[in-house]
Coordinates of C-alpha atoms in Angstrom, one line a residue:
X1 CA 0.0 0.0 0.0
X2 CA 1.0 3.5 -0.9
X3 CA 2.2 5.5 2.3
X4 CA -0.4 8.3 3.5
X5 CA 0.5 11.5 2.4
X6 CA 1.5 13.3 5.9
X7 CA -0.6 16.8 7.0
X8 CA 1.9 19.3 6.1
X9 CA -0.6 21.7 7.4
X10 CA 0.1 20.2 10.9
X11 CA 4.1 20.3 11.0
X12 CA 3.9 23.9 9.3
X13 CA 4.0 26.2 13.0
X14 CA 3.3 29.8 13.0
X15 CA 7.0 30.7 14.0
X16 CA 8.2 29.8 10.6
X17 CA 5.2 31.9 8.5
X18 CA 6.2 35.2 10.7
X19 CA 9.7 34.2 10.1
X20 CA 8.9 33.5 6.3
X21 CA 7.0 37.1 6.5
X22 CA 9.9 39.0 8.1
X23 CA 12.3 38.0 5.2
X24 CA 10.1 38.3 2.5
X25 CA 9.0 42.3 4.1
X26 CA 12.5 43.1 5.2
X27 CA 13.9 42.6 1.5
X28 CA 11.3 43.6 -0.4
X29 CA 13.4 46.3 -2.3
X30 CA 16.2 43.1 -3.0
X31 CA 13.4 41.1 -4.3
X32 CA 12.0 44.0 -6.5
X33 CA 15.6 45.2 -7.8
X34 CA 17.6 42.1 -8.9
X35 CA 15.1 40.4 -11.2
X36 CA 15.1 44.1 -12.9
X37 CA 18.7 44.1 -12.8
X38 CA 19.3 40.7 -13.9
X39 CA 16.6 41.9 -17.1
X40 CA 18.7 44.8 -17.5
X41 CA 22.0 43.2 -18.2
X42 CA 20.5 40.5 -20.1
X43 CA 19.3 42.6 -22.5
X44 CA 22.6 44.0 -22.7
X45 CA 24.1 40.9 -23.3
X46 CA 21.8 39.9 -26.0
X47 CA 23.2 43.7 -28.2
X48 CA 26.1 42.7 -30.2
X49 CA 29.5 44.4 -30.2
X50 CA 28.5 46.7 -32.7
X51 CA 24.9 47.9 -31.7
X52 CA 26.4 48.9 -28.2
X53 CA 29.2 50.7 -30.7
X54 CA 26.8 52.8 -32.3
X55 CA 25.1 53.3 -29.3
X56 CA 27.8 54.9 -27.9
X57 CA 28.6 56.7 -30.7
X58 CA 25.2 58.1 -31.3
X59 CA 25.2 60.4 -27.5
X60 CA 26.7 63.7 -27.7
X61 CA 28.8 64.8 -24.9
X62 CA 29.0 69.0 -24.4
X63 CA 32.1 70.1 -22.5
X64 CA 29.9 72.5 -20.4
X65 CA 27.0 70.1 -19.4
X66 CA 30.0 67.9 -18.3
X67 CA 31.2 70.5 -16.4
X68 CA 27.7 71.4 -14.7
X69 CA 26.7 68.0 -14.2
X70 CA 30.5 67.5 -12.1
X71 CA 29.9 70.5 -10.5
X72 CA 26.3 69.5 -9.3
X73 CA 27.5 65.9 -8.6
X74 CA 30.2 67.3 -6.2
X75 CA 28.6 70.1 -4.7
X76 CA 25.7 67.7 -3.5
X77 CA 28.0 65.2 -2.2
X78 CA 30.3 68.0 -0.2
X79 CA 26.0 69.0 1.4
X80 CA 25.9 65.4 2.2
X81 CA 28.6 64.9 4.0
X82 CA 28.7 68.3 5.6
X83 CA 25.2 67.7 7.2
X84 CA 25.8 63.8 7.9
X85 CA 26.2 63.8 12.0
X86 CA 29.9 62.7 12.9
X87 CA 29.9 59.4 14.5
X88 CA 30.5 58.7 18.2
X89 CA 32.1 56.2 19.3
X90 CA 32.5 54.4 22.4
X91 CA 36.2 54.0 22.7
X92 CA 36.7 52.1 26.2
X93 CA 35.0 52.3 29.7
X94 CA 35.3 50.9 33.3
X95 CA 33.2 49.9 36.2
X96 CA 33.9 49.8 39.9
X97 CA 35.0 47.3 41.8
X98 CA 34.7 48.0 45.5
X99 CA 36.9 46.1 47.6
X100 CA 35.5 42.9 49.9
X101 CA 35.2 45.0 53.3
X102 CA 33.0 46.9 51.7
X103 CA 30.6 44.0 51.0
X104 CA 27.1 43.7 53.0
X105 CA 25.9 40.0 53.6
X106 CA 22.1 39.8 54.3
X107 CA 22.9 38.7 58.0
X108 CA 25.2 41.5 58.6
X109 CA 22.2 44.2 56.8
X110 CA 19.6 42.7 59.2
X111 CA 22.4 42.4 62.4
X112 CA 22.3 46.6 61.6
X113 CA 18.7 47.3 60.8
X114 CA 17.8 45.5 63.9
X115 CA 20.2 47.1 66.4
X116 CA 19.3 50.8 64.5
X117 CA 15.4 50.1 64.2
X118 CA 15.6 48.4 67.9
X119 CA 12.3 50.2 69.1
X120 CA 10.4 49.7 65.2
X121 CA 10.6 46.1 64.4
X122 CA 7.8 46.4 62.0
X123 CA 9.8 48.1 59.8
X124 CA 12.5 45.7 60.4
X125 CA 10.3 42.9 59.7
X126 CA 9.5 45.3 56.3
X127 CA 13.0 45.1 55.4
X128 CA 13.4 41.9 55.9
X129 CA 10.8 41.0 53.5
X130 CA 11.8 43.3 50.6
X131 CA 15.7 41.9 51.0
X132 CA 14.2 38.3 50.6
X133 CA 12.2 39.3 47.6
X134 CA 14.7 41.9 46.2
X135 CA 17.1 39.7 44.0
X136 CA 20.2 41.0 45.5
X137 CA 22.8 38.6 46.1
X138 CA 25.5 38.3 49.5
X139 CA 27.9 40.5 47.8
X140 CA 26.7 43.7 47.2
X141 CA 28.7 46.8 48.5
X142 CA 28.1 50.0 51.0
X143 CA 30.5 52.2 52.1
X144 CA 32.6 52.3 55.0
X145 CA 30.4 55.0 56.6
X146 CA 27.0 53.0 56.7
X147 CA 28.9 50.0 58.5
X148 CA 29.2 52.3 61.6
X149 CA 26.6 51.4 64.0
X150 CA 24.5 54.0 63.6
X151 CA 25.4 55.1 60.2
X152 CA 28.3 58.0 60.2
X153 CA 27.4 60.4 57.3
X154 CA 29.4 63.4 57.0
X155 CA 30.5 65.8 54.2
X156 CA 33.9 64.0 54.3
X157 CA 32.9 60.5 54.5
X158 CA 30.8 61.6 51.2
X159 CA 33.8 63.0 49.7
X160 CA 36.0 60.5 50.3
X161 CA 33.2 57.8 48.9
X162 CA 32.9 59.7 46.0
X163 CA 36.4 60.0 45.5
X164 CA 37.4 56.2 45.9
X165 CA 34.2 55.3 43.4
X166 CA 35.0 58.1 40.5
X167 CA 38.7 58.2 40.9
X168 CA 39.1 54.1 40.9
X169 CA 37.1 53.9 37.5
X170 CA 38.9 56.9 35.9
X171 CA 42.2 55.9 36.7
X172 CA 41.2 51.9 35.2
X173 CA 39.9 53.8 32.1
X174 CA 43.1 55.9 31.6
X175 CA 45.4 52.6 32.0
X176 CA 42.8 50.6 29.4
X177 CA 42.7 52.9 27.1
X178 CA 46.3 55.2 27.0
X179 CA 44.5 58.3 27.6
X180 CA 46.1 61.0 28.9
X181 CA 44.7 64.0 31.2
X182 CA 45.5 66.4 28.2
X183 CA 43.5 64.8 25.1
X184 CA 39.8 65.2 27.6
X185 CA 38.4 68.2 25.7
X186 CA 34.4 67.4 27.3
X187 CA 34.0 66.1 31.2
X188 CA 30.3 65.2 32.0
X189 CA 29.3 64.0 36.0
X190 CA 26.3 63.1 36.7
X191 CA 25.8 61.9 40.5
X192 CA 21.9 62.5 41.9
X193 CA 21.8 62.9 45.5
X194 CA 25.1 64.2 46.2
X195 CA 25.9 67.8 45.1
X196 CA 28.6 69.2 46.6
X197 CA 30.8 72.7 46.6
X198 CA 32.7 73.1 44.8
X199 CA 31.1 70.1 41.9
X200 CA 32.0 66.4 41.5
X201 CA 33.5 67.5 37.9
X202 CA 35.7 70.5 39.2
X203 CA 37.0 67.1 42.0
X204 CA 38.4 65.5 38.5
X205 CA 39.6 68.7 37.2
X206 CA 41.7 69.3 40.2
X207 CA 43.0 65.5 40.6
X208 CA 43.5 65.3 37.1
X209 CA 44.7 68.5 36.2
X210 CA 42.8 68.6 33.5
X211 CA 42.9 71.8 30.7
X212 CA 41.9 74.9 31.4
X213 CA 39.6 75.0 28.8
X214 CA 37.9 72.2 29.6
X215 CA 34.2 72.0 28.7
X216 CA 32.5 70.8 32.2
X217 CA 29.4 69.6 33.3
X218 CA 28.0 68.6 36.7
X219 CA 24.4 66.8 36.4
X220 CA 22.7 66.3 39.7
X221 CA 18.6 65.0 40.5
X222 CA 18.2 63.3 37.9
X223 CA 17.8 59.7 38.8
X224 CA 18.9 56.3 37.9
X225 CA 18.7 57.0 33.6
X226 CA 21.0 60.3 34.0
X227 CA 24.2 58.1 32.8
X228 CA 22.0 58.1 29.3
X229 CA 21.4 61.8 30.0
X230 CA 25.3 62.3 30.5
X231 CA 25.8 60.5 27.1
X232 CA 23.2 62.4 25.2
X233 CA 25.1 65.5 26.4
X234 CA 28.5 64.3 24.8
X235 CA 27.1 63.1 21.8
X236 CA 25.5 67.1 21.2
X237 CA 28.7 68.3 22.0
X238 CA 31.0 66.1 20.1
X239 CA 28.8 66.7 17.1
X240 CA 30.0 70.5 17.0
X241 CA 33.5 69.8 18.9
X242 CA 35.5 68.7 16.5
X243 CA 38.4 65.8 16.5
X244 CA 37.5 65.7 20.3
X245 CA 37.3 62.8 23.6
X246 CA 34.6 63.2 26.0
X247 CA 35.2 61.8 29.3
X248 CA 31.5 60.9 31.6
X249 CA 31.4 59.7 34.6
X250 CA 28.3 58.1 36.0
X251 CA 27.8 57.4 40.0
X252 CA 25.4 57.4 42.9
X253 CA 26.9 58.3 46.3
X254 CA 25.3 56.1 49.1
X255 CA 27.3 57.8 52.2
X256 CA 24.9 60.9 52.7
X257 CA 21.9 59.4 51.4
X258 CA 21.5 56.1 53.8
X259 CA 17.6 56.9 55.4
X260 CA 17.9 56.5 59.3
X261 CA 13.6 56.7 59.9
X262 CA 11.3 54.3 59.9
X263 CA 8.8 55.4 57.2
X264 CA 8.2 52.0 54.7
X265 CA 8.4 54.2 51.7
X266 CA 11.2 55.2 52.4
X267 CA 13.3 52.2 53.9
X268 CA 13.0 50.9 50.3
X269 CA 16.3 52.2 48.8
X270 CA 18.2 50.8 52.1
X271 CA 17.7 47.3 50.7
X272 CA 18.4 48.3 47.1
X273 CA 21.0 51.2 46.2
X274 CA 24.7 50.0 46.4
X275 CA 28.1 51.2 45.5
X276 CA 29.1 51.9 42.5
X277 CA 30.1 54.0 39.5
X278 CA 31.7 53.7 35.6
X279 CA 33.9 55.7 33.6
X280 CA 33.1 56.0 30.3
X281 CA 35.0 57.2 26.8
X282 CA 33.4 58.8 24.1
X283 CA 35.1 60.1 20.8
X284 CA 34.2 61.5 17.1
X285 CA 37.9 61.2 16.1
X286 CA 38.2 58.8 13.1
X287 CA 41.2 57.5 14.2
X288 CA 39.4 55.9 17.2
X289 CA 37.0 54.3 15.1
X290 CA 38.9 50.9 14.7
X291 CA 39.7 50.4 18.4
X292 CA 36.4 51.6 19.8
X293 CA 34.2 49.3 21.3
X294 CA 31.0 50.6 19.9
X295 CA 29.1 53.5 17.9
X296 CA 26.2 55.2 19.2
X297 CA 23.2 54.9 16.9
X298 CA 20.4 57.0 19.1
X299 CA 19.3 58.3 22.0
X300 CA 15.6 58.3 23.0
X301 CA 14.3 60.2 26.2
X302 CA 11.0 60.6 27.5
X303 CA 10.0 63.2 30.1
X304 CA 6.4 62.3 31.7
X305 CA 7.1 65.3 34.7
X306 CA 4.4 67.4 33.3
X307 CA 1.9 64.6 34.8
X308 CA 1.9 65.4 39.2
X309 CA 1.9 61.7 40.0
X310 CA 4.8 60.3 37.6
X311 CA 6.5 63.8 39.3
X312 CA 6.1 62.8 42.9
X313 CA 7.0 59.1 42.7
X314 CA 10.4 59.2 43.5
X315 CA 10.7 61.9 45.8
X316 CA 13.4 63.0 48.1
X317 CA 11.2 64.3 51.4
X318 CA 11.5 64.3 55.3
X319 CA 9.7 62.3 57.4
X320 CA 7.9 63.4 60.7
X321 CA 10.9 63.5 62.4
X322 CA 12.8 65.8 60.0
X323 CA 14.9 62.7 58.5
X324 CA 15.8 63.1 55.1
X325 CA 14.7 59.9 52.4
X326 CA 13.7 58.7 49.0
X327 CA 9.7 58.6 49.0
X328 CA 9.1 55.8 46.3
X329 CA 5.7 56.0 45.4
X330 CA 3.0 52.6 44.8
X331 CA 2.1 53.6 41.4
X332 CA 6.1 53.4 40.6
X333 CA 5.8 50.5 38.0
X334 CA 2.2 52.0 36.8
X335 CA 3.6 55.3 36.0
X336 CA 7.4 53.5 34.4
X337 CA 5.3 51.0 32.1
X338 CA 3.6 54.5 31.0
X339 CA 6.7 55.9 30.2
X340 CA 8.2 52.9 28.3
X341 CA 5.5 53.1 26.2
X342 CA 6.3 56.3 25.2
X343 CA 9.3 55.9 24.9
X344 CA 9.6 52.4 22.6
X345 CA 6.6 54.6 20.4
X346 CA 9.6 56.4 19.2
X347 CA 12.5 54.6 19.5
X348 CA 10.6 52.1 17.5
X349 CA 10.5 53.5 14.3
X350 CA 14.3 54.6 14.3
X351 CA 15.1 50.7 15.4
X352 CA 12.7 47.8 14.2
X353 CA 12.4 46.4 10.5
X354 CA 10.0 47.0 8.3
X355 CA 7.9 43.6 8.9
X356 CA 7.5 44.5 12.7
X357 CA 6.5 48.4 11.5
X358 CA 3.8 47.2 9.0
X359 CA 2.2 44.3 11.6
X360 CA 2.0 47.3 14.5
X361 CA 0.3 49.8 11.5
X362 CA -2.4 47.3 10.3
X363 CA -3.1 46.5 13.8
X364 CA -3.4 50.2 15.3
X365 CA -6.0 50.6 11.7
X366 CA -8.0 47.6 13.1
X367 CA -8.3 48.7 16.3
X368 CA -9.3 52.1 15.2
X369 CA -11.5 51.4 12.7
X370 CA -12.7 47.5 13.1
X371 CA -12.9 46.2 16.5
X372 CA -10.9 48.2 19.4
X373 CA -10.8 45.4 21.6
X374 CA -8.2 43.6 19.4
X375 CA -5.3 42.7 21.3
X376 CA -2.3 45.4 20.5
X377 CA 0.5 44.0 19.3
X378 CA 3.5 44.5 20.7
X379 CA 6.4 44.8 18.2
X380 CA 9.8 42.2 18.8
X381 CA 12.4 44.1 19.8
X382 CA 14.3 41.2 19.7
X383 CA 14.4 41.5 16.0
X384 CA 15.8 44.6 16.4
X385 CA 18.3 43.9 18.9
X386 CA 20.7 41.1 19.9
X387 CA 21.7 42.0 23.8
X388 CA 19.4 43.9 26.2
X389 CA 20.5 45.9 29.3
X390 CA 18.0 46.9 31.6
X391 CA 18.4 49.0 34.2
X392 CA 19.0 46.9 37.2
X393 CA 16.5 48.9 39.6
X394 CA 14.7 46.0 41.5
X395 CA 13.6 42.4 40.6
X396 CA 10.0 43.8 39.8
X397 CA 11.8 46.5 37.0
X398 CA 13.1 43.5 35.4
X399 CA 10.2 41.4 35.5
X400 CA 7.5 43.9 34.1
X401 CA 10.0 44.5 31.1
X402 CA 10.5 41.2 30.5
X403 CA 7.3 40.8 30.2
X404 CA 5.6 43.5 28.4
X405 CA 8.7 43.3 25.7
X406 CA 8.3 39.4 25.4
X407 CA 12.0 38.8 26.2
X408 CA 13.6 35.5 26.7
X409 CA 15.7 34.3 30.4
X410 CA 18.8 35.0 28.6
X411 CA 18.0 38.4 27.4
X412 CA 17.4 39.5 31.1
X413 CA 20.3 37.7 32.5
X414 CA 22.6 40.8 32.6
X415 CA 20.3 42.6 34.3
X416 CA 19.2 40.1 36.8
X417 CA 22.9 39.1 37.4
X418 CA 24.0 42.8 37.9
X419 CA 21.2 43.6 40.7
X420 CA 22.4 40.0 42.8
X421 CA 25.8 40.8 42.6
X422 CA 26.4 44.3 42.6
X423 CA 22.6 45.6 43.3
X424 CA 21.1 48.6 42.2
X425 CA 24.4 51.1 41.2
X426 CA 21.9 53.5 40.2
X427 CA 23.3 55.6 36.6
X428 CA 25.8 52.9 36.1
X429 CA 24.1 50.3 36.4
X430 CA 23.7 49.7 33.0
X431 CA 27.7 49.3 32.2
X432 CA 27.6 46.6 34.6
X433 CA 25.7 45.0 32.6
X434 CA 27.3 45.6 29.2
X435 CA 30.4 44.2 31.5
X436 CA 28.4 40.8 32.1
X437 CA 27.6 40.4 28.2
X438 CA 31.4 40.7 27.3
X439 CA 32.4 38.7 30.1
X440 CA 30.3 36.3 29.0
X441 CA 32.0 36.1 25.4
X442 CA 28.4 37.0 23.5
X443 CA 29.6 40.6 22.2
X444 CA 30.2 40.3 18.5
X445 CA 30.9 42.5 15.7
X446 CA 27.4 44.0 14.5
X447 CA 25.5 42.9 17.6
X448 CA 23.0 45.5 18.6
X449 CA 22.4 46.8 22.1
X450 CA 19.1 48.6 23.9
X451 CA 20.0 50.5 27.1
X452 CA 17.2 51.8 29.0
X453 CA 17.1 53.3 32.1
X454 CA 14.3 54.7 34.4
X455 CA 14.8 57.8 36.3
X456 CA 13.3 60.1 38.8
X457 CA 10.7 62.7 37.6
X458 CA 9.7 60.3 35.9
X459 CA 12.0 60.2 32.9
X460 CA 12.5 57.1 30.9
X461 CA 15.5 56.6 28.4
X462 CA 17.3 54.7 25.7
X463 CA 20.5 54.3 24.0
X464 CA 21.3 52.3 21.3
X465 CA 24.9 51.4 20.5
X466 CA 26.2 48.7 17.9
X467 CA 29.1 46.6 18.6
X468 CA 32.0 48.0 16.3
X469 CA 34.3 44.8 16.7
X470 CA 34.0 41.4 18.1
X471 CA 34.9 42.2 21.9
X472 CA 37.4 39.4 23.4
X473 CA 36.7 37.9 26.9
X474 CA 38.1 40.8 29.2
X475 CA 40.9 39.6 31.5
X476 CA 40.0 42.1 34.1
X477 CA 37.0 44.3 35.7
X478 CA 33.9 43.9 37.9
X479 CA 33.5 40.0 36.8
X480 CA 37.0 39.2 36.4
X481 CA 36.6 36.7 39.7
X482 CA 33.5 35.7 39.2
X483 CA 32.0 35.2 35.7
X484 CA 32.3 31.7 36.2
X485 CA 29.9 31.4 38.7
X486 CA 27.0 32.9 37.4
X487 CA 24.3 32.7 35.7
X488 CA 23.6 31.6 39.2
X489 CA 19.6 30.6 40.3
X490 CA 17.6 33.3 41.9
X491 CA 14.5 31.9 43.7
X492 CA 11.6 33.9 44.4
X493 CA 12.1 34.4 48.3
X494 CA 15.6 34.2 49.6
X495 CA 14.7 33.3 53.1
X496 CA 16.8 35.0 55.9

């Protein structure tokens, strides 16, 4: 008996028709020009030697149209490439490592909150339940001045934290990279909560001795996405500095900002924010363009402060008794899922093909015109992109992204990795990360990259960079002594 003729219908899945529709979309134009082209030069082939001859012979050449159309050919060209943005590349940066003294295990956190919270242990009992919950790992850092029991916070303590942090990662990026104090023509610092006289920037001036015409910039309040900030700042300037290096450095500075009350709210960031900081290298010269790491591509930024709520919900307040916090409001994730919708609305367009553009279009129509409760679709990124870094502000950050942008366990495992074993570094958080993927041996040439960062009042932020060169396994920074370990399991409830 003849064998039955198998149900293709049944072995043909959706996942290949999308991907069938994907590559037929996204090279459309290749489809449409090569059959035209291949016509083209077969007609050509089929004109004898002396039809294309007489051909030839039959156009007539003026001296001054050539000279006009020359002209018109190279003045357009010279508009082109007068107008085309220069391109800025990310040369080199570094990442802090603080030292293992510095490292707070859950037992010693608790051992602290419980002898400094002695007569509230409801809000000890809080903590204890966010640290279990929180993803964080048993070696994340604080500075010396928060192992004191109570806390010691003072101006110098603060100095000297945010000198250790800013100077350590400079100093790594100078030896990395061969740069010299001389060749920084832009300094950008952005630190939130700390703000001192005279400015974190004019502390690198001085220690480096950097030129006296020096373009500085100190950026302060502006949350956990102003390291993107920082870099949208150099890549304005290096477009009309010419043949120039622009130094930022992106920190939080735990010392003075440690909360000491009781309020829930605000115990929050206790259990969270962590030490640490990154020094990063920018550059439009050309000659840096075959050593630099990657190019930027764009920077996306979204603002929602106009709205009161997405305002207020990171807020830096006193309690009732005058002790100074971070407020970190309930409709936090509410108001940052509002904002990354905004904010992937434009980057969107700039980023994903033309097959994930046309399936979000037709579905918008439908919903507007057909039925509007049709499901929206929500475009893959992951078409667009190859590693994502999240910023590593809590476990529930990461999961709500994750989610709404249909990402896979790998895609996330920078992120997750960062927050258990360095926590939330605030700005530079998102290095760390771009530390792990390297580490990890995954950066190749071409490979895309999505940074996005969230940030007080409420901003929300993206940078997208493109690998200029396969990176090798580093032999040194944050994960030098410890990439083997990880990924590493993180259960739900770490129970202390």
């Amino acid at each position: 008996m003849p064998e039955p003729v198998p149900n293709f219908s049944n072995s043909v899945k959706l996942k290949y028709v999308k991907l069938g529709y994907q590559y037929l979309v996204n090279n459309f134009l290749t489809f449409l020009i090569v059959p035209i082209m291949a016509a083209l030069i077969i007609q050509v082939l089929k004109l004898g030697p002396e039809e294309i001859l007489s051909i030839w012979n039959s156009l007539h050449f003026d001296l001054l149209q050539i000279l006009c159309s020359s002209f018109l050919i190279v003045f357009i060209a010279t508009v082109y490439f007068m107008s085309k943005p220069r391109s800025i590349y990310l040369v080199d940066y570094s990442c802090y490592k603080a030292p293992v003294t510095c490292r707070v295990p859950f037992s010693t956190f608790m051992e602290h909150s419980r002898l400094i919270l002695k007569d509230n242990p409801k809000s000890v009992e809080f903590q204890m339940r966010i640290l279990e919950r929180s993803g964080l790992g048993e070696e994340t850092c604080l500075p010396p001045a928060i192992h004191y029991i109570p806390p010691t916070p003072t101006m110098e303590t603060a100095r000297n934290e945010a000198e250790v942090v800013i100077f350590s990662a400079i100093d790594d990026l100078m030896q990395k990279t061969g740069l010299k104090p001389k060749d920084i023509d832009i300094l950008i610092v952005n630190c939130s909560l700390f703000s001192p006289t005279p400015s974190l920037s004019a502390m690198v001036v001085n220690k480096y001795k950097l030129r006296s015409n020096i373009k500085s910039y100190n950026l302060s309040g502006m949350g956990c996405s102003a390291g993107l900030i920082s870099i949208d700042l150099a890549r304005d300037l290096l477009q009309v500095v010419p043949n120039s290096c622009a130094l930022v450095v992106s920190t939080e500075i735990i010392t003075p900002n440690y909360y000491q009350g009781s309020e829930r709210a605000m115990l929050l960031p206790n259990c969270l924010f962590r030490m640490g900081g990154a020094a990063i290298l920018l550059s439009n010269k050309r000659k840096d363009s075959r050593r630099a790491k990657y190019r930027l591509m764009h920077v996306v930024r979204t603002h929602k402060g106009a709205d009161d709520k997405a305002f207020k919900c990171v807020f830096q307040q006193e309690d009732p008794q005058g002790k100074v916090g971070i407020n970190l409001s309930k409709d936090l994730m509410v108001i940052a899922g509002e904002a990354l919708k905004s904010n992937i609305t434009t980057i969107g367009p700039l980023v994903l093909p033309a097959s994930e553009q046309l399936l979000f279009l037709f579905t918008l129509i439908g919903r507007k015109i057909f039925n509007p409760k049709w499901k929206a679709y929500i475009p893959d990124f992951k078409q667009a992109f190859e590693h994502f870094c999240i910023h590593a502000g809590g476990r529930a950050v990461i999961d709500e992204l994750q989610k709404n942008l249909q990402l896979s366990a790998e895609h996330v495992e920078a992120s997750r990795m960062t927050l258990h074993k360095f926590g939330n570094t605030s700005s530079s958080s998102l290095w760390y990360e771009m530390s792990y993927i390297e580490a990890k041996g995954r950066m190749k040439k071409g490979d895309r990259i999505w940074q996005i960062a969230f940030g007080s009042g409420f901003k929300c932020n993206s940078a997208v960079w493109k690998c200029n060169r396969t990176i090798k396994t580093p032999t040194d920074g944050p994960w030098d002594d410890c990439i083997d370990r990880y990924p590493v399991f993180i259960p739900e409830i770490v129970k202390l």
